[in-house]
Short mmCIF file of C-alpha atoms in Angstrom, two decimals:
data_model
loop_
_atom_site.label_atom_id
_atom_site.label_comp_id
_atom_site.label_asym_id
_atom_site.label_seq_id
_atom_site.Cartn_x
_atom_site.Cartn_y
_atom_site.Cartn_z
CA MET A 1 42.43 -41.43 -20.01
CA GLN A 2 45.65 -39.47 -19.35
CA GLU A 3 47.13 -38.35 -22.69
CA ARG A 4 50.85 -38.90 -23.43
CA SER A 5 52.87 -35.87 -24.32
CA PRO A 6 55.10 -35.80 -27.39
CA LEU A 7 58.16 -35.89 -25.10
CA ALA A 8 56.69 -38.81 -23.15
CA GLU A 9 56.14 -40.69 -26.32
CA LEU A 10 59.77 -40.12 -27.36
CA LEU A 11 61.00 -41.25 -23.92
CA ALA A 12 58.80 -44.36 -24.12
CA GLU A 13 60.74 -45.63 -27.07
CA GLU A 14 63.97 -45.52 -25.10
CA SER A 15 62.60 -47.01 -21.80
CA GLU A 16 62.09 -50.68 -21.34
CA SER A 17 58.45 -50.69 -20.03
CA GLY A 18 57.14 -47.90 -22.35
CA GLU A 19 54.82 -46.50 -19.62
CA THR A 20 55.27 -42.79 -19.50
CA ARG A 21 52.02 -41.67 -17.86
CA ASP A 22 52.29 -39.77 -14.60
CA SER A 23 51.10 -42.17 -11.96
CA ASN A 24 50.44 -39.33 -9.56
CA PHE A 25 47.33 -38.42 -11.55
CA LEU A 26 44.39 -40.32 -12.90
CA GLU A 27 45.70 -42.71 -15.61
CA GLU A 28 42.66 -44.46 -17.03
CA GLU A 29 39.26 -45.15 -15.65
CA ASP A 30 35.77 -45.91 -16.93
CA CYS A 31 32.42 -45.68 -15.17
CA ILE A 32 28.73 -46.39 -16.14
CA PHE A 33 26.30 -43.92 -14.64
CA ASN A 34 22.55 -44.37 -14.29
CA TRP A 35 20.11 -41.51 -14.09
CA GLN A 36 20.33 -39.79 -10.70
CA ASP A 37 22.69 -42.40 -9.53
CA LYS A 38 25.05 -40.97 -6.82
CA VAL A 39 28.70 -41.96 -7.20
CA PHE A 40 30.85 -40.51 -4.47
CA SER A 41 34.29 -38.77 -4.94
CA LEU A 42 37.40 -39.22 -2.75
CA PHE A 43 36.87 -35.97 -1.00
CA GLU A 44 33.19 -36.64 -0.55
CA ILE A 45 34.01 -39.77 1.32
CA ASP A 46 36.24 -37.86 3.76
CA PHE A 47 33.73 -35.02 3.98
CA TYR A 48 30.76 -36.99 4.93
CA ALA A 49 32.78 -39.14 7.33
CA ASP A 50 32.66 -36.24 9.73
CA GLU A 51 29.15 -36.01 11.34
CA LYS A 52 29.59 -32.24 11.88
CA ASN A 53 29.41 -31.79 8.14
CA CYS A 54 26.25 -33.52 7.64
CA LEU A 55 23.73 -30.83 8.34
CA THR A 56 20.80 -31.78 5.95
CA GLU A 57 18.74 -34.96 5.79
CA CYS A 58 20.33 -35.83 2.41
CA GLN A 59 23.80 -35.49 3.81
CA ARG A 60 22.91 -37.75 6.68
CA GLU A 61 21.60 -40.28 4.30
CA TYR A 62 24.85 -40.01 2.38
CA GLN A 63 26.83 -40.72 5.54
CA GLN A 64 24.69 -43.66 6.49
CA ARG A 65 25.05 -45.17 2.97
CA ILE A 66 28.86 -44.76 2.94
CA ARG A 67 29.08 -46.45 6.34
CA ASP A 68 26.67 -49.34 5.56
CA GLU A 69 28.00 -50.18 2.12
CA GLN A 70 31.67 -49.33 2.92
CA LEU A 71 31.97 -47.27 -0.27
CA GLN A 72 35.30 -46.16 -1.64
CA GLY A 73 35.64 -42.91 -3.55
CA ALA A 74 36.13 -42.71 -7.28
CA ARG A 75 38.00 -40.38 -9.65
CA LEU A 76 34.81 -40.40 -11.84
CA TYR A 77 31.81 -39.44 -9.80
CA SER A 78 28.41 -37.62 -10.15
CA TYR A 79 26.32 -34.86 -8.76
CA THR A 80 22.64 -35.43 -8.59
CA GLU A 81 19.67 -33.12 -8.02
CA ASN A 82 20.12 -33.42 -4.33
CA ASP A 83 23.71 -32.03 -4.26
CA SER A 84 24.49 -28.35 -3.91
CA TYR A 85 26.63 -27.92 -7.10
CA TYR A 86 26.25 -24.96 -9.35
CA PRO A 87 28.63 -24.86 -12.34
CA ASP A 88 27.77 -21.37 -13.56
CA ASP A 89 28.12 -19.27 -10.35
CA ASP A 90 28.77 -16.06 -12.22
CA LEU A 91 27.41 -13.70 -9.62
CA LEU A 92 30.37 -14.14 -7.20
CA THR A 93 33.91 -12.89 -7.98
CA MET A 94 37.06 -13.89 -6.15
CA PRO A 95 37.00 -13.70 -2.37
CA TYR A 96 37.09 -10.02 -1.18
CA ARG A 97 38.34 -8.73 2.14
CA SER A 98 37.24 -5.35 3.41
CA TYR A 99 39.66 -2.90 5.30
CA LEU A 100 38.04 -3.91 8.66
CA SER A 101 38.47 -7.67 8.06
CA VAL A 102 42.17 -7.23 7.18
CA LYS A 103 42.69 -5.32 10.45
CA ASN A 104 40.62 -7.69 12.60
CA GLN A 105 40.52 -11.12 10.97
CA ILE A 106 38.90 -12.86 13.96
CA ALA A 107 35.98 -10.50 14.27
CA LEU A 108 35.00 -10.05 10.68
CA PRO A 109 35.08 -13.18 8.23
CA ALA A 110 36.02 -13.00 4.64
CA LEU A 111 33.33 -11.40 2.44
CA ARG A 112 32.33 -12.37 -1.18
CA ASN A 113 31.72 -9.49 -3.29
CA ARG A 114 29.23 -9.54 -6.13
CA LYS A 115 30.07 -8.31 -9.53
CA SER A 116 29.27 -4.67 -10.52
CA PHE A 117 25.80 -3.88 -11.78
CA GLN A 118 27.23 -3.16 -15.26
CA GLU A 119 28.83 -6.52 -15.51
CA ARG A 120 25.87 -8.45 -14.22
CA TYR A 121 23.05 -6.64 -16.07
CA ASN A 122 24.15 -4.47 -18.94
CA LYS A 123 25.01 -7.29 -21.26
CA ASN A 124 25.57 -6.96 -24.96
CA VAL A 125 22.61 -8.25 -26.78
CA ILE A 126 24.53 -8.92 -29.99
CA ASP A 127 26.83 -12.02 -29.88
CA ASP A 128 29.86 -11.65 -32.02
CA LYS A 129 30.92 -15.30 -31.72
CA ILE A 130 28.09 -17.71 -31.74
CA THR A 131 28.75 -21.28 -30.69
CA ASN A 132 26.46 -24.32 -30.69
CA THR A 133 26.23 -24.32 -26.85
CA MET A 134 25.27 -20.66 -26.93
CA ILE A 135 22.59 -21.49 -29.47
CA GLN A 136 21.20 -24.33 -27.46
CA SER A 137 21.20 -22.43 -24.10
CA ASN A 138 19.37 -19.52 -25.81
CA HIS A 139 16.71 -21.73 -27.40
CA TYR A 140 15.91 -24.13 -24.52
CA LEU A 141 13.57 -22.80 -21.93
CA TYR A 142 13.69 -25.12 -18.87
CA THR A 143 10.60 -24.31 -16.72
CA GLU A 144 10.87 -27.47 -14.77
CA HIS A 145 13.91 -29.63 -15.14
CA THR A 146 16.10 -32.19 -13.31
CA THR A 147 19.90 -32.02 -13.71
CA MET A 148 22.78 -34.48 -13.27
CA TYR A 149 26.46 -33.81 -13.59
CA MET A 150 29.28 -36.33 -14.37
CA MET A 151 32.60 -35.08 -12.82
CA ALA A 152 36.14 -36.12 -12.72
CA ASP A 153 38.80 -35.67 -10.02
CA LEU A 154 42.06 -34.60 -11.82
CA SER A 155 43.96 -33.56 -8.68
CA ARG A 156 47.28 -35.14 -7.54
CA ARG A 157 47.17 -38.37 -5.66
CA ASP A 158 49.72 -37.20 -3.01
CA GLU A 159 47.73 -34.18 -2.13
CA PRO A 160 44.48 -34.13 -0.12
CA ALA A 161 41.49 -33.37 -2.29
CA THR A 162 39.35 -30.39 -1.21
CA ILE A 163 35.81 -29.36 -2.11
CA GLY A 164 35.62 -26.43 -4.64
CA SER A 165 39.03 -27.19 -6.17
CA THR A 166 39.16 -26.68 -9.88
CA ASP A 167 40.94 -29.99 -10.51
CA SER A 168 38.85 -32.08 -7.99
CA GLU A 169 35.61 -30.78 -9.42
CA THR A 170 36.15 -30.85 -13.20
CA LEU A 171 32.79 -31.03 -15.18
CA LEU A 172 32.68 -33.58 -17.92
CA CYS A 173 29.10 -33.90 -19.00
CA THR A 174 25.61 -32.41 -17.99
CA LEU A 175 22.31 -34.32 -18.34
CA THR A 176 19.12 -32.32 -18.14
CA TYR A 177 15.69 -33.72 -18.18
CA ASP A 178 12.73 -31.33 -19.09
CA LYS A 179 9.59 -32.61 -17.30
CA THR A 180 7.27 -30.44 -19.40
CA ARG A 181 8.42 -31.59 -22.77
CA LYS A 182 9.81 -34.98 -21.57
CA LEU A 183 13.12 -34.17 -23.30
CA LEU A 184 16.53 -35.44 -22.16
CA THR A 185 19.40 -33.14 -23.21
CA ILE A 186 23.11 -34.14 -22.95
CA ASN A 187 25.95 -31.62 -23.16
CA PRO A 188 28.41 -32.43 -24.78
CA ASP A 189 26.92 -35.09 -27.00
CA PHE A 190 27.81 -38.75 -27.22
CA THR A 191 30.97 -39.73 -29.06
CA THR A 192 29.73 -42.06 -31.76
CA ASP A 193 33.13 -43.15 -33.10
CA ASP A 194 33.76 -46.90 -32.38
CA GLU A 195 37.48 -46.54 -32.90
CA HIS A 196 37.66 -43.76 -30.22
CA GLU A 197 39.27 -41.22 -32.52
CA GLN A 198 36.58 -38.61 -31.67
CA HIS A 199 37.01 -37.62 -28.09
CA TYR A 200 36.86 -34.59 -25.62
CA ASN A 201 39.74 -33.36 -23.60
CA VAL A 202 40.28 -31.29 -20.46
CA THR A 203 43.58 -30.07 -18.81
CA ASN A 204 44.21 -29.57 -15.14
CA ASP A 205 46.09 -26.97 -13.38
CA TYR A 206 49.46 -28.89 -13.73
CA GLY A 207 49.18 -29.00 -17.49
CA VAL A 208 48.33 -32.66 -17.70
CA ARG A 209 45.83 -33.35 -20.49
CA PHE A 210 43.08 -36.03 -20.31
CA ASN A 211 40.90 -37.37 -23.13
CA TYR A 212 37.36 -38.77 -22.31
CA TRP A 213 34.56 -40.30 -24.17
CA ILE A 214 30.83 -40.35 -23.58
CA GLU A 215 28.99 -43.50 -24.83
CA HIS A 216 25.34 -44.55 -24.81
CA VAL A 217 25.36 -48.03 -23.13
CA SER A 218 21.55 -48.28 -22.29
CA GLU A 219 19.86 -51.52 -23.31
CA GLU A 220 17.96 -51.17 -26.53
CA ARG A 221 14.23 -51.78 -26.31
CA THR A 222 12.63 -54.74 -27.96
CA PRO A 223 10.01 -54.00 -30.74
CA LEU A 224 7.15 -55.00 -28.34
CA GLU A 225 8.48 -52.60 -25.69
CA LEU A 226 8.84 -49.80 -28.23
CA GLN A 227 5.26 -50.42 -29.49
CA GLU A 228 3.86 -50.33 -25.96
CA HIS A 229 5.69 -47.09 -25.30
CA LEU A 230 4.38 -45.58 -28.45
CA GLU A 231 0.83 -46.66 -27.60
CA ASP A 232 1.14 -45.10 -23.99
CA ALA A 233 2.49 -41.82 -25.52
CA ARG A 234 -0.33 -41.68 -28.16
CA ARG A 235 -2.96 -42.40 -25.34
CA GLU A 236 -1.57 -39.69 -23.13
CA VAL A 237 -1.57 -37.20 -25.97
CA GLN A 238 -5.16 -38.01 -26.74
CA GLN A 239 -6.08 -37.49 -23.00
CA GLN A 240 -4.42 -34.08 -23.00
CA PHE A 241 -6.34 -33.10 -26.10
CA ALA A 242 -9.58 -34.20 -24.59
CA TYR A 243 -8.83 -32.27 -21.45
CA LYS A 244 -8.07 -29.05 -23.39
CA GLU A 245 -11.27 -29.40 -25.46
CA THR A 246 -13.23 -29.65 -22.27
CA GLU A 247 -11.53 -26.64 -20.74
CA LEU A 248 -12.05 -24.65 -23.99
CA TYR A 249 -15.70 -25.57 -24.12
CA LYS A 250 -16.18 -24.10 -20.61
CA GLU A 251 -14.61 -20.80 -21.64
CA LEU A 252 -15.83 -20.49 -25.30
CA GLN A 253 -19.58 -21.12 -25.26
CA SER A 254 -21.67 -20.39 -28.22
CA PRO A 255 -23.86 -17.25 -27.87
CA SER A 256 -27.62 -17.63 -27.28
CA ALA A 257 -29.92 -17.33 -30.19
CA ASN A 258 -31.54 -13.99 -31.18
CA LEU A 259 -29.09 -12.18 -28.93
CA SER A 260 -26.47 -9.66 -30.07
CA THR A 261 -23.35 -9.49 -28.04
CA LEU A 262 -21.34 -6.46 -27.05
CA VAL A 263 -17.87 -7.29 -25.58
CA ILE A 264 -16.30 -4.57 -23.47
CA SER A 265 -12.67 -4.75 -22.71
CA LEU A 266 -11.89 -2.20 -19.99
CA ASP A 267 -8.36 -1.05 -19.05
CA ILE A 268 -8.13 1.40 -16.06
CA VAL A 269 -4.62 2.82 -16.57
CA SER A 270 -4.09 5.51 -13.95
CA ALA A 271 -5.61 8.42 -12.01
CA HIS A 272 -4.14 11.92 -11.85
CA ASP A 273 -4.35 15.10 -9.64
CA PHE A 274 -5.50 13.29 -6.51
CA SER A 275 -4.29 14.27 -3.10
CA TYR A 276 -4.31 11.13 -0.86
CA ASP A 277 -2.47 7.81 -0.90
CA GLY A 278 -4.11 4.43 -1.08
CA LEU A 279 -6.22 5.49 -4.11
CA PHE A 280 -8.45 2.87 -5.85
CA VAL A 281 -11.16 2.97 -8.41
CA THR A 282 -14.45 1.05 -8.34
CA TYR A 283 -16.43 0.70 -11.66
CA PHE A 284 -20.03 -0.21 -12.22
CA ILE A 285 -21.63 -1.12 -15.54
CA ASP A 286 -25.19 0.19 -15.60
CA LEU A 287 -27.54 -1.80 -17.77
CA PRO A 288 -30.65 -0.42 -19.17
CA GLN A 289 -33.80 -2.42 -19.92
CA HIS A 290 -33.63 -5.53 -22.10
CA TRP A 291 -29.72 -5.78 -21.50
CA SER A 292 -28.29 -8.92 -19.83
CA THR A 293 -25.11 -10.88 -19.25
CA ASN A 294 -24.23 -14.33 -17.86
CA GLN A 295 -21.28 -12.91 -15.88
CA LYS A 296 -23.06 -10.64 -13.41
CA GLU A 297 -20.04 -10.73 -11.09
CA ARG A 298 -18.13 -8.70 -13.60
CA LEU A 299 -20.59 -5.74 -13.64
CA VAL A 300 -18.79 -4.39 -10.52
CA GLY A 301 -15.06 -4.41 -10.07
CA ARG A 302 -12.28 -2.63 -8.14
CA THR A 303 -8.68 -1.89 -8.79
CA GLN A 304 -5.89 -2.36 -6.40
CA LYS A 305 -4.74 0.42 -3.99
CA SER A 306 -1.93 2.49 -5.30
CA ARG A 307 0.40 5.05 -3.75
CA LEU A 308 0.60 8.34 -5.36
CA GLU A 309 3.75 9.56 -7.20
CA ASN A 310 3.55 13.12 -8.21
CA LYS A 311 -0.13 13.09 -7.67
CA THR A 312 -0.45 10.08 -10.08
CA ALA A 313 -1.69 6.53 -9.21
CA HIS A 314 -0.98 3.73 -11.63
CA PHE A 315 -3.43 0.66 -11.93
CA SER A 316 -3.18 -0.99 -15.31
CA TYR A 317 -6.36 -2.99 -14.29
CA CYS A 318 -7.93 -4.91 -17.16
CA THR A 319 -11.16 -6.80 -17.44
CA ASP A 320 -13.76 -7.78 -19.99
CA ILE A 321 -17.35 -8.68 -19.95
CA PRO A 322 -19.87 -9.70 -22.66
CA LEU A 323 -23.20 -7.88 -22.72
CA HIS A 324 -26.32 -9.14 -24.70
CA TYR A 325 -29.23 -7.52 -26.32
CA PRO A 326 -32.20 -8.99 -27.95
CA SER A 327 -31.92 -8.74 -31.77
CA ASN A 328 -35.63 -7.98 -32.17
CA GLU A 329 -35.28 -4.79 -30.14
CA PHE A 330 -32.61 -3.17 -32.31
CA GLN A 331 -35.07 -0.65 -33.90
CA SER A 332 -36.06 0.84 -30.52
CA LEU A 333 -32.35 0.84 -29.61
CA ASN A 334 -31.44 2.80 -32.68
CA ASN A 335 -34.27 5.26 -32.05
CA ASN A 336 -33.18 6.22 -28.62
CA ALA A 337 -29.61 4.94 -28.22
CA SER A 338 -28.43 7.41 -25.57
CA SER A 339 -31.05 6.22 -22.92
CA ARG A 340 -30.89 2.55 -23.96
CA TRP A 341 -27.16 2.13 -24.10
CA PRO A 342 -24.95 0.84 -21.16
CA ARG A 343 -22.66 3.23 -19.48
CA LEU A 344 -19.65 3.05 -17.09
CA LEU A 345 -19.85 4.62 -13.67
CA PHE A 346 -16.77 5.25 -11.63
CA SER A 347 -16.17 5.90 -7.94
CA ALA A 348 -12.60 6.99 -6.86
CA ALA A 349 -11.79 6.69 -3.10
CA SER A 350 -8.79 6.44 -0.81
CA LEU A 351 -7.97 4.40 2.19
CA ASP A 352 -4.65 5.39 3.88
CA SER A 353 -2.49 3.71 6.55
CA TRP A 354 -4.63 5.28 9.32
CA THR A 355 -7.79 3.72 7.82
CA ARG A 356 -9.13 7.22 6.79
CA TYR A 357 -11.61 6.57 4.07
CA ARG A 358 -12.50 9.36 1.70
CA ILE A 359 -14.48 9.65 -1.49
CA GLU A 360 -12.33 11.33 -4.03
CA GLY A 361 -14.80 11.59 -6.91
CA TYR A 362 -17.56 10.29 -9.16
CA ALA A 363 -17.75 9.96 -12.93
CA ALA A 364 -19.95 8.56 -15.67
CA LEU A 365 -18.99 7.47 -19.16
CA PRO A 366 -21.41 6.42 -21.93
CA ILE A 367 -20.10 3.37 -23.76
CA PRO A 368 -19.52 4.37 -27.47
CA THR A 369 -22.03 2.95 -29.83
CA THR A 370 -19.55 2.17 -32.63
CA PRO A 371 -16.93 -0.60 -32.18
CA GLY A 372 -13.22 0.35 -31.84
CA ARG A 373 -10.47 1.31 -29.55
CA TYR A 374 -11.09 4.39 -27.38
CA LYS A 375 -9.01 6.40 -24.90
CA PHE A 376 -10.89 8.68 -22.42
CA THR A 377 -9.75 11.15 -19.77
CA ILE A 378 -12.69 11.29 -17.49
CA PRO A 379 -13.20 14.22 -15.01
CA THR A 380 -14.66 13.45 -11.58
CA TRP A 381 -16.60 15.50 -9.14
CA ARG A 382 -17.52 15.20 -5.49
CA ALA A 383 -19.61 17.20 -2.96
CA LYS A 384 -17.37 19.43 -0.91
CA GLY A 385 -19.61 20.47 1.85
CA SER A 386 -18.87 23.13 4.40
CA ILE A 387 -15.48 24.05 6.09
CA ILE A 388 -16.32 21.69 8.96
CA ASP A 389 -16.70 18.87 6.39
CA THR A 390 -13.43 19.75 4.84
CA LEU A 391 -11.59 19.67 8.27
CA ARG A 392 -13.27 16.29 9.13
CA ARG A 393 -12.18 14.80 5.77
CA PHE A 394 -8.62 15.88 6.35
CA PHE A 395 -8.23 14.77 9.98
CA VAL A 396 -10.42 11.63 10.40
CA GLY A 397 -11.68 10.88 6.95
CA GLY A 398 -15.23 10.56 5.76
CA SER A 399 -17.20 12.57 3.25
CA TYR A 400 -20.56 12.80 1.44
CA GLU A 401 -21.37 9.68 -0.51
CA LEU A 402 -24.12 8.83 -3.02
CA GLU A 403 -26.63 6.28 -1.78
CA ASP A 404 -27.21 5.26 -5.42
CA VAL A 405 -24.12 5.54 -7.65
CA THR A 406 -26.28 5.79 -10.76
CA TYR A 407 -26.82 9.36 -9.74
CA CYS A 408 -23.25 10.34 -10.37
CA GLY A 409 -24.53 11.22 -13.87
CA ILE A 410 -28.05 11.59 -15.31
CA PRO A 411 -29.90 8.30 -14.46
CA ILE A 412 -31.06 6.30 -17.39
CA ASN A 413 -34.72 6.21 -16.14
CA HIS A 414 -34.71 9.92 -15.57
CA GLU A 415 -37.67 11.58 -17.42
CA ASP A 416 -37.53 15.35 -18.27
CA ASP A 417 -40.65 16.85 -16.60
CA SER A 418 -40.07 20.44 -17.89
CA ASP A 419 -43.11 22.08 -19.49
CA LYS A 420 -43.09 22.18 -23.36
CA VAL A 421 -44.84 25.25 -24.66
CA SER A 422 -45.94 25.39 -28.27
CA THR A 423 -45.20 28.42 -30.42
CA ASP A 424 -48.87 29.72 -30.68
CA THR A 425 -49.35 29.60 -26.93
CA LEU A 426 -46.11 31.36 -26.37
CA MET A 427 -47.05 34.16 -28.83
CA ASN A 428 -50.44 34.58 -27.10
CA ASN A 429 -48.78 34.80 -23.75
CA VAL A 430 -46.42 37.55 -25.08
CA GLU A 431 -49.38 39.51 -26.54
CA ASN A 432 -51.35 39.39 -23.24
CA VAL A 433 -48.32 40.69 -21.28
CA LEU A 434 -47.86 43.57 -23.70
CA GLU A 435 -51.53 44.44 -23.64
CA GLN A 436 -51.53 44.36 -19.74
CA PHE A 437 -48.36 46.59 -19.68
CA LYS A 438 -50.07 49.12 -22.10
CA ALA A 439 -53.21 49.27 -19.88
CA ALA A 440 -51.18 49.78 -16.68
CA LYS A 441 -49.17 52.61 -18.42
CA GLU A 442 -52.31 54.41 -19.54
CA ARG A 443 -53.70 54.26 -15.95
CA MET A 444 -50.51 55.82 -14.52
CA ILE A 445 -50.75 58.72 -17.09
CA ARG A 446 -54.35 59.27 -16.13
CA ILE A 447 -53.57 59.35 -12.43
CA ARG A 448 -50.76 61.93 -13.00
CA THR A 449 -53.21 64.15 -14.97
CA ILE A 450 -55.70 64.04 -12.13
CA ASN A 451 -53.17 64.87 -9.51
CA SER A 452 -51.70 67.81 -11.50
#
């Protein structure tokens, strides 16, 4: 409804008819909108009448609908999800024309300039003036939503309406439906005053002020329909809970009896001081006797390829795996923990854009026997070979590799076959050597005496 100005109210008392609203603008109009109900404006009727403007399938459907139903435009209209309307287009400033476009307007069209980086991204995180709209926009997270806009055409009747004009596209109300939470949000809220004393207002570019009301006119549900809706909602919630319990049961299974579990959470962060791009790391978990896992595919893994930056490759590769050990074998595990405890084996390699594959290094890391969080910097080694191998590695790739990666460190099944000599035997051997040395020295002295 167009609002009368104080001067118009004064003139109304002196005039015979008492009508002082400007008839060249929207005077009074009401409309009932349904959800995603398309109501066309005056300029949309003219716009879709031209077949050249109908490029998308939706626009062609609008043209067919206007033609078949012989629709007339309205001052109160709507934009649905199918319309290309964005009320908060803050990334674009006023139209900008470059120097060349001014000199040659035919060759270069007008450009739209983006706001500066500081205006777009360096926002102040502290809001000095907080409004209810700001609070709602900051606390509602719409991951998947459907939007509908109620608009008003407040332009002059004697001027042709154009798309994009401020007066012809005045936003009155926004409806948003959150599909995830099944929540319908309206902004601004309904006006609940029956006497129409509470209202919202907008002003067009000519200074004419308009008041408007938003009312909820949907039919109320009967008690039976409301009860059926509550039953359907309760049944849907129970199904969701049952589905979640099923999924959680698959992931969180109870451990087997008489088995102790060791959970390893591995995070391969980065690699340093390597020379070639396309670096990646392959890890292996070497399990000794009696150790087992129900996720054998996680015993081996590989990071993504990474480009080097200052001889550093960043991965941030995370994984976890549960390992099981029989509880009745704990005594033997404690007696010889170093040979019966799992260890991590690493192989660093590179594959560049010319498909040159190189082994960059091997490493082995015993898993700590006490629980906790650890950070390791692991040195690697590799077989260098001759100068020919070095040249081949540089030009065409290829290098020496281990057939069995467990030999990048001391294998778990390796047995020390070195001779163990007791103290008595060692002392006897030393005495025998001294006696033989003394006898040889006496023979040399006797030979010298004979020769002299």
